[in-house]
Amino acid sequence: MKTFGKILGWIVLFFTPYVSFFEWKVDRFFTGVKSTDRLSDIKEELLFLMRKNLIVTNIWMEKKFKGYEYLSKGKRREMYKNAEKISGKFLRFCETSKIDETFVRAEIKEKDLTYPEGGTDKIIFLRNIASFLEPENLYHYIETSSFGKLLNDPEKEKLEGDCNQIVTLYIYLFSLKYDINELNIKLLPEHVCLHFRNIDVEATNGTFMRYRESTDVLPVTEIIATNMLDIPDYREEVVVVTPQIMVKSAQLAYATSSLRSLVEKNLNIAYENLGNSAYNMGDFTAAIFYFEKAGNMEMLKSCYGKEYNSLVEKISSVKTVEDAKKYKSTYERMLFLAQKMGDSGLEGEMRKILGQM
């Protein structure tokens, strides 16, 4: 019976955009998050998804919110298999690794860093990740990369990615043995690094260090907002990302980040784009909603006037009070718009017409 249920489940998946039920769960979470949600309200579910499979979580996010054409079901399935190959290869590497506490203590002392007492097993594991992904051996740094290049077949190609992507891979490999909530990230000017108990882990070159340009140590969940706000890979073809998806991405970044002042600008830009799109299509009600969100008073005034004029055309055939009654809701909207425009003459005229109905 279990086998039948499993087969039925995969048949159902065949007719959906998802490779697995976990992709569906990730999509349901991201779709349900609103910009008004507090990080404290959604952090546990976000952490659950990241702990369960950060690779799938991140790839689905790129597919949905960055619109990369190459992320088909078949390609994602291949990438997930490569992720399993990478993790298997890494765990085998750990079994034969000569890295121990003495080695790590000496490295940390040489860098004039403080050894994380009580975290020996974890810092050794992080050192193993760094050694496994040794630059120009298995990993090659490239700027502004999509996550897909980091999930090449490790038996055939080097893994390629930028700082966001390699930090994400570090977190995923760490999750194979330890709770990712033990980790943090640190945001620097146009850069991100991993952080563990006062030690910065520079994932792009596999070294321990201390970045003094920034003291802001952020929760590991911040990597999600960081990846969503990252510049798309210019080398990849993308499908048209609708303004609605753009604003959803910005809302998610806003909801999942503790640095709301940093991402608020991106959210406002997304609202502006939606407002402009609605404005150009003549949907002034929607445009007003989005420009209000963005706080764009100039465009709001323009919308009020444009919509008012469009409604004047709508009632141009009205000759009698009886005719006007059929358009009561239109006149009420015109009264609202007149008030918003601050035009007392138009406001008085609309009140007079409504008073006669």
Tab-separated table of C-alpha atoms in Angstrom:
chain	number	residue	atom	x	y	z
A	1	MET	CA	0.000	0.000	0.000
A	2	LYS	CA	2.878	2.362	0.814
A	3	THR	CA	4.443	1.637	-2.561
A	4	PHE	CA	1.159	2.417	-4.320
A	5	GLY	CA	0.847	5.685	-2.404
A	6	LYS	CA	4.390	6.640	-3.340
A	7	ILE	CA	3.771	5.903	-7.020
A	8	LEU	CA	0.537	7.904	-6.924
A	9	GLY	CA	2.393	10.780	-5.299
A	10	TRP	CA	5.017	10.877	-8.044
A	11	ILE	CA	2.297	10.741	-10.705
A	12	VAL	CA	0.652	13.777	-9.101
A	13	LEU	CA	4.020	15.588	-9.031
A	14	PHE	CA	4.463	14.906	-12.744
A	15	PHE	CA	1.606	17.315	-13.491
A	16	THR	CA	2.948	20.089	-11.227
A	17	PRO	CA	5.930	22.458	-11.558
A	18	TYR	CA	7.594	20.710	-8.597
A	19	VAL	CA	10.347	18.094	-8.574
A	20	SER	CA	9.412	16.991	-5.051
A	21	PHE	CA	6.872	17.583	-2.325
A	22	PHE	CA	9.557	19.509	-0.463
A	23	GLU	CA	9.727	22.024	-3.332
A	24	TRP	CA	5.967	22.426	-2.980
A	25	LYS	CA	6.385	23.009	0.766
A	26	VAL	CA	9.077	25.647	0.134
A	27	ASP	CA	6.878	27.373	-2.454
A	28	ARG	CA	3.889	27.357	-0.120
A	29	PHE	CA	5.985	28.980	2.626
A	30	PHE	CA	7.437	31.740	0.435
A	31	THR	CA	4.075	32.440	-1.206
A	32	GLY	CA	2.425	32.779	2.195
A	33	VAL	CA	4.895	35.250	3.691
A	34	LYS	CA	3.778	38.904	3.733
A	35	SER	CA	5.842	42.042	4.258
A	36	THR	CA	3.805	42.693	7.405
A	37	ASP	CA	5.015	39.424	8.950
A	38	ARG	CA	7.644	39.798	11.632
A	39	LEU	CA	10.819	37.737	11.382
A	40	SER	CA	10.071	36.287	14.811
A	41	ASP	CA	6.774	34.902	13.450
A	42	ILE	CA	8.278	33.064	10.486
A	43	LYS	CA	11.840	32.334	11.620
A	44	GLU	CA	11.146	28.838	12.958
A	45	GLU	CA	9.466	27.622	9.758
A	46	LEU	CA	12.194	29.237	7.665
A	47	LEU	CA	14.839	27.546	9.795
A	48	PHE	CA	13.014	24.233	9.433
A	49	LEU	CA	13.171	24.471	5.637
A	50	MET	CA	16.821	25.531	5.680
A	51	ARG	CA	17.742	22.713	8.075
A	52	LYS	CA	15.829	20.179	6.024
A	53	ASN	CA	17.434	21.092	2.695
A	54	LEU	CA	18.972	24.506	2.102
A	55	ILE	CA	19.922	23.527	-1.451
A	56	VAL	CA	16.321	22.905	-2.525
A	57	THR	CA	15.126	25.978	-0.620
A	58	ASN	CA	17.633	28.224	-2.367
A	59	ILE	CA	17.195	26.791	-5.867
A	60	TRP	CA	13.411	27.057	-5.761
A	61	MET	CA	13.790	30.642	-4.597
A	62	GLU	CA	16.030	31.410	-7.589
A	63	LYS	CA	13.618	29.745	-9.991
A	64	LYS	CA	10.605	31.629	-8.712
A	65	PHE	CA	12.040	35.049	-7.988
A	66	LYS	CA	14.923	35.413	-10.443
A	67	GLY	CA	13.309	33.666	-13.402
A	68	TYR	CA	16.347	31.771	-14.689
A	69	GLU	CA	15.258	29.834	-17.791
A	70	TYR	CA	17.692	26.968	-17.232
A	71	LEU	CA	16.033	25.917	-13.964
A	72	SER	CA	13.663	23.384	-15.548
A	73	LYS	CA	12.430	20.373	-13.598
A	74	GLY	CA	15.012	18.179	-15.293
A	75	LYS	CA	17.863	20.575	-14.561
A	76	ARG	CA	16.827	20.988	-10.919
A	77	ARG	CA	16.623	17.213	-10.531
A	78	GLU	CA	20.168	16.960	-11.912
A	79	MET	CA	21.369	19.702	-9.558
A	80	TYR	CA	19.877	17.947	-6.533
A	81	LYS	CA	21.706	14.750	-7.531
A	82	ASN	CA	24.934	16.737	-7.829
A	83	ALA	CA	24.306	18.180	-4.356
A	84	GLU	CA	24.077	14.619	-3.039
A	85	LYS	CA	27.337	13.780	-4.823
A	86	ILE	CA	29.019	16.827	-3.282
A	87	SER	CA	27.791	16.019	0.225
A	88	GLY	CA	28.777	12.333	-0.141
A	89	LYS	CA	32.228	13.296	-1.430
A	90	PHE	CA	32.626	15.749	1.456
A	91	LEU	CA	31.667	13.226	4.145
A	92	ARG	CA	34.172	10.739	2.688
A	93	PHE	CA	36.778	13.528	2.744
A	94	CYS	CA	36.070	14.064	6.456
A	95	GLU	CA	36.652	10.358	7.177
A	96	THR	CA	40.244	10.565	5.898
A	97	SER	CA	40.983	14.173	6.940
A	98	LYS	CA	44.043	14.782	9.125
A	99	ILE	CA	42.679	18.085	10.437
A	100	ASP	CA	42.444	18.029	14.246
A	101	GLU	CA	42.208	20.402	17.192
A	102	THR	CA	45.970	21.054	17.270
A	103	PHE	CA	45.952	22.040	13.595
A	104	VAL	CA	42.987	24.390	13.986
A	105	ARG	CA	44.268	25.959	17.227
A	106	ALA	CA	47.567	26.751	15.556
A	107	GLU	CA	45.832	28.363	12.562
A	108	ILE	CA	43.562	30.461	14.763
A	109	LYS	CA	46.474	31.573	16.963
A	110	GLU	CA	48.486	32.532	13.873
A	111	LYS	CA	45.606	34.768	12.745
A	112	ASP	CA	45.450	36.350	16.223
A	113	LEU	CA	41.861	35.137	16.668
A	114	THR	CA	40.144	33.763	19.765
A	115	TYR	CA	39.646	30.016	19.796
A	116	PRO	CA	35.952	29.088	20.254
A	117	GLU	CA	36.166	27.026	23.453
A	118	GLY	CA	33.347	24.498	23.570
A	119	GLY	CA	33.036	24.561	19.807
A	120	THR	CA	36.003	22.392	18.859
A	121	ASP	CA	34.058	19.794	16.861
A	122	LYS	CA	32.235	22.474	14.895
A	123	ILE	CA	35.287	24.604	14.082
A	124	ILE	CA	37.137	21.469	12.917
A	125	PHE	CA	34.123	20.619	10.735
A	126	LEU	CA	34.188	24.138	9.259
A	127	ARG	CA	37.937	23.769	8.623
A	128	ASN	CA	37.164	20.513	6.798
A	129	ILE	CA	34.571	22.278	4.635
A	130	ALA	CA	37.132	24.974	3.784
A	131	SER	CA	39.782	22.378	2.917
A	132	PHE	CA	37.324	20.307	0.881
A	133	LEU	CA	36.278	23.351	-1.136
A	134	GLU	CA	39.840	24.558	-1.535
A	135	PRO	CA	39.886	27.309	-4.171
A	136	GLU	CA	41.157	26.229	-7.585
A	137	ASN	CA	40.941	22.623	-6.473
A	138	LEU	CA	37.200	21.936	-6.286
A	139	TYR	CA	35.839	25.493	-6.103
A	140	HIS	CA	36.397	28.480	-8.397
A	141	TYR	CA	35.181	31.987	-7.518
A	142	ILE	CA	33.225	33.959	-10.125
A	143	GLU	CA	31.325	37.206	-9.602
A	144	THR	CA	27.522	37.501	-9.692
A	145	SER	CA	26.729	33.851	-10.156
A	146	SER	CA	23.521	31.835	-10.125
A	147	PHE	CA	23.444	28.942	-7.669
A	148	GLY	CA	23.329	26.368	-10.451
A	149	LYS	CA	27.010	26.693	-11.323
A	150	LEU	CA	27.920	25.739	-7.770
A	151	LEU	CA	26.079	22.447	-8.249
A	152	ASN	CA	28.128	21.099	-11.128
A	153	ASP	CA	29.024	17.404	-11.043
A	154	PRO	CA	32.057	17.398	-8.671
A	155	GLU	CA	33.539	14.412	-10.518
A	156	LYS	CA	33.643	16.323	-13.815
A	157	GLU	CA	33.774	20.085	-13.172
A	158	LYS	CA	34.804	22.666	-10.616
A	159	LEU	CA	32.081	24.256	-8.532
A	160	GLU	CA	31.685	27.929	-9.476
A	161	GLY	CA	29.968	30.646	-7.482
A	162	ASP	CA	30.169	34.044	-5.825
A	163	CYS	CA	30.368	34.844	-2.103
A	164	ASN	CA	26.612	34.443	-1.516
A	165	GLN	CA	26.546	31.057	-3.201
A	166	ILE	CA	29.630	29.584	-1.548
A	167	VAL	CA	28.476	30.768	1.904
A	168	THR	CA	25.158	29.040	1.201
A	169	LEU	CA	27.002	25.828	0.287
A	170	TYR	CA	29.087	26.052	3.495
A	171	ILE	CA	25.868	26.323	5.512
A	172	TYR	CA	24.370	23.340	3.665
A	173	LEU	CA	27.438	21.141	4.292
A	174	PHE	CA	27.491	22.238	7.948
A	175	SER	CA	23.842	21.134	8.216
A	176	LEU	CA	24.863	17.550	7.370
A	177	LYS	CA	26.127	17.177	10.943
A	178	TYR	CA	25.240	20.251	13.017
A	179	ASP	CA	22.412	22.720	13.545
A	180	ILE	CA	22.843	25.669	11.166
A	181	ASN	CA	21.509	27.952	13.899
A	182	GLU	CA	25.014	27.676	15.364
A	183	LEU	CA	26.216	29.793	12.448
A	184	ASN	CA	25.846	33.462	11.591
A	185	ILE	CA	26.646	35.620	8.598
A	186	LYS	CA	28.291	39.014	8.414
A	187	LEU	CA	27.417	41.554	5.736
A	188	LEU	CA	30.253	43.699	4.383
A	189	PRO	CA	30.295	46.251	1.551
A	190	GLU	CA	29.218	44.190	-1.499
A	191	HIS	CA	30.293	41.005	0.253
A	192	VAL	CA	29.098	38.382	2.729
A	193	CYS	CA	31.043	35.944	4.888
A	194	LEU	CA	30.187	33.177	7.326
A	195	HIS	CA	30.668	33.775	11.052
A	196	PHE	CA	31.173	31.349	13.934
A	197	ARG	CA	31.787	32.498	17.507
A	198	ASN	CA	33.841	35.626	16.771
A	199	ILE	CA	35.625	34.051	13.807
A	200	ASP	CA	34.854	35.153	10.246
A	201	VAL	CA	35.030	32.354	7.708
A	202	GLU	CA	35.978	33.761	4.300
A	203	ALA	CA	34.321	31.103	2.168
A	204	THR	CA	35.680	32.362	-1.172
A	205	ASN	CA	39.250	31.452	-0.199
A	206	GLY	CA	38.690	29.071	2.717
A	207	THR	CA	40.387	31.063	5.487
A	208	PHE	CA	39.631	32.140	9.059
A	209	MET	CA	39.943	35.870	9.716
A	210	ARG	CA	38.381	38.942	11.335
A	211	TYR	CA	36.673	41.581	9.208
A	212	ARG	CA	36.822	44.814	11.155
A	213	GLU	CA	34.807	46.820	8.600
A	214	SER	CA	31.635	45.391	10.104
A	215	THR	CA	30.597	44.238	13.553
A	216	ASP	CA	27.045	43.288	12.565
A	217	VAL	CA	26.663	39.559	13.175
A	218	LEU	CA	23.344	38.386	11.742
A	219	PRO	CA	21.284	35.186	12.079
A	220	VAL	CA	21.983	32.470	9.525
A	221	THR	CA	18.464	32.981	8.135
A	222	GLU	CA	19.685	36.312	6.713
A	223	ILE	CA	21.337	34.397	3.864
A	224	ILE	CA	17.856	34.004	2.325
A	225	ALA	CA	17.203	37.755	2.137
A	226	THR	CA	20.809	38.301	0.995
A	227	ASN	CA	20.369	35.864	-1.895
A	228	MET	CA	17.010	37.337	-2.891
A	229	LEU	CA	18.491	40.829	-3.089
A	230	ASP	CA	21.611	39.679	-4.925
A	231	ILE	CA	22.125	40.923	-8.497
A	232	PRO	CA	20.956	38.315	-11.062
A	233	ASP	CA	23.602	36.438	-13.030
A	234	TYR	CA	24.015	38.392	-16.288
A	235	ARG	CA	25.221	35.203	-18.032
A	236	GLU	CA	21.871	33.455	-17.619
A	237	GLU	CA	18.780	33.887	-19.779
A	238	VAL	CA	15.753	34.854	-17.752
A	239	VAL	CA	12.049	34.716	-18.409
A	240	VAL	CA	10.109	37.943	-17.855
A	241	VAL	CA	9.682	38.402	-14.111
A	242	THR	CA	6.317	40.082	-13.558
A	243	PRO	CA	6.041	43.146	-11.309
A	244	GLN	CA	3.937	41.010	-8.947
A	245	ILE	CA	6.782	38.501	-8.549
A	246	MET	CA	9.257	41.363	-8.113
A	247	VAL	CA	7.247	42.872	-5.297
A	248	LYS	CA	6.740	39.451	-3.705
A	249	SER	CA	10.500	38.930	-3.733
A	250	ALA	CA	11.043	42.305	-2.090
A	251	GLN	CA	8.314	41.589	0.479
A	252	LEU	CA	9.980	38.283	1.329
A	253	ALA	CA	13.378	39.919	1.708
A	254	TYR	CA	11.764	42.536	3.945
A	255	ALA	CA	9.990	39.917	6.070
A	256	THR	CA	12.961	37.542	6.410
A	257	SER	CA	15.578	40.180	7.235
A	258	SER	CA	16.303	41.869	10.546
A	259	LEU	CA	17.905	44.734	8.592
A	260	ARG	CA	14.599	46.169	7.435
A	261	SER	CA	16.005	49.630	6.811
A	262	LEU	CA	18.443	48.057	4.339
A	263	VAL	CA	15.835	46.192	2.301
A	264	GLU	CA	13.032	48.755	2.596
A	265	LYS	CA	14.501	50.605	-0.391
A	266	ASN	CA	14.186	47.448	-2.509
A	267	LEU	CA	10.591	46.976	-1.399
A	268	ASN	CA	9.745	50.553	-2.333
A	269	ILE	CA	11.371	50.103	-5.740
A	270	ALA	CA	9.246	46.995	-6.292
A	271	TYR	CA	6.087	48.916	-5.340
A	272	GLU	CA	7.141	51.707	-7.720
A	273	ASN	CA	7.517	49.186	-10.553
A	274	LEU	CA	4.075	47.738	-9.874
A	275	GLY	CA	2.597	51.214	-9.682
A	276	ASN	CA	4.154	52.242	-12.991
A	277	SER	CA	2.967	49.024	-14.646
A	278	ALA	CA	-0.630	49.570	-13.475
A	279	TYR	CA	-0.453	53.275	-14.418
A	280	ASN	CA	0.672	52.483	-17.966
A	281	MET	CA	-2.194	49.989	-18.342
A	282	GLY	CA	-4.737	52.556	-17.129
A	283	ASP	CA	-5.485	50.617	-13.938
A	284	PHE	CA	-5.379	53.692	-11.717
A	285	THR	CA	-7.018	52.037	-8.695
A	286	ALA	CA	-4.155	49.510	-8.535
A	287	ALA	CA	-1.585	52.209	-9.314
A	288	ILE	CA	-2.870	54.322	-6.419
A	289	PHE	CA	-2.584	51.340	-4.071
A	290	TYR	CA	1.064	50.672	-5.015
A	291	PHE	CA	2.165	54.320	-5.113
A	292	GLU	CA	0.653	54.770	-1.644
A	293	LYS	CA	2.784	51.810	-0.500
A	294	ALA	CA	5.853	53.425	-2.077
A	295	GLY	CA	4.990	56.882	-0.690
A	296	ASN	CA	5.266	58.499	-4.131
A	297	MET	CA	3.077	61.587	-3.714
A	298	GLU	CA	3.815	62.989	-7.160
A	299	MET	CA	2.581	59.869	-8.946
A	300	LEU	CA	-0.370	59.610	-6.576
A	301	LYS	CA	-1.544	63.078	-7.609
A	302	SER	CA	-1.164	62.130	-11.247
A	303	CYS	CA	-3.187	58.939	-10.669
A	304	TYR	CA	-5.987	60.841	-8.941
A	305	GLY	CA	-6.287	63.214	-11.879
A	306	LYS	CA	-6.010	60.499	-14.540
A	307	GLU	CA	-8.621	58.300	-12.875
A	308	TYR	CA	-10.961	61.240	-12.310
A	309	ASN	CA	-10.785	62.160	-15.999
A	310	SER	CA	-11.413	58.548	-17.024
A	311	LEU	CA	-14.546	58.493	-14.847
A	312	VAL	CA	-15.743	61.783	-16.384
A	313	GLU	CA	-15.702	60.010	-19.744
A	314	LYS	CA	-17.597	57.084	-18.207
A	315	ILE	CA	-20.518	59.301	-17.135
A	316	SER	CA	-20.470	61.534	-20.228
A	317	SER	CA	-23.821	60.116	-21.392
A	318	VAL	CA	-25.627	60.990	-18.138
A	319	LYS	CA	-28.406	63.542	-18.723
A	320	THR	CA	-30.834	63.107	-15.822
A	321	VAL	CA	-30.817	62.306	-12.102
A	322	GLU	CA	-32.278	58.885	-12.944
A	323	ASP	CA	-29.344	58.225	-15.266
A	324	ALA	CA	-26.923	59.410	-12.573
A	325	LYS	CA	-28.357	56.937	-10.024
A	326	LYS	CA	-27.066	54.087	-12.187
A	327	TYR	CA	-23.563	55.446	-11.647
A	328	LYS	CA	-23.755	56.189	-7.926
A	329	SER	CA	-20.593	54.218	-7.091
A	330	THR	CA	-18.750	56.095	-9.872
A	331	TYR	CA	-19.776	59.463	-8.422
A	332	GLU	CA	-18.713	58.303	-4.949
A	333	ARG	CA	-15.312	57.373	-6.354
A	334	MET	CA	-15.085	60.776	-8.050
A	335	LEU	CA	-15.883	62.459	-4.734
A	336	PHE	CA	-13.075	60.482	-3.100
A	337	LEU	CA	-10.636	61.477	-5.857
A	338	ALA	CA	-11.696	65.145	-5.687
A	339	GLN	CA	-10.976	65.106	-1.947
A	340	LYS	CA	-7.582	63.512	-2.549
A	341	MET	CA	-6.746	66.146	-5.153
A	342	GLY	CA	-7.814	68.883	-2.749
A	343	ASP	CA	-10.165	70.355	-5.379
A	344	SER	CA	-13.003	71.904	-3.338
A	345	GLY	CA	-14.905	72.901	-6.501
A	346	LEU	CA	-15.071	69.332	-7.839
A	347	GLU	CA	-15.779	68.027	-4.344
A	348	GLY	CA	-18.746	70.377	-3.978
A	349	GLU	CA	-20.075	69.423	-7.403
A	350	MET	CA	-19.930	65.683	-6.589
A	351	ARG	CA	-21.623	66.217	-3.198
A	352	LYS	CA	-24.407	68.130	-4.916
A	353	ILE	CA	-24.999	65.367	-7.487
A	354	LEU	CA	-24.926	62.628	-4.822
A	355	GLY	CA	-27.292	64.658	-2.657
A	356	GLN	CA	-29.868	64.658	-5.445
A	357	MET	CA	-29.919	60.872	-5.745
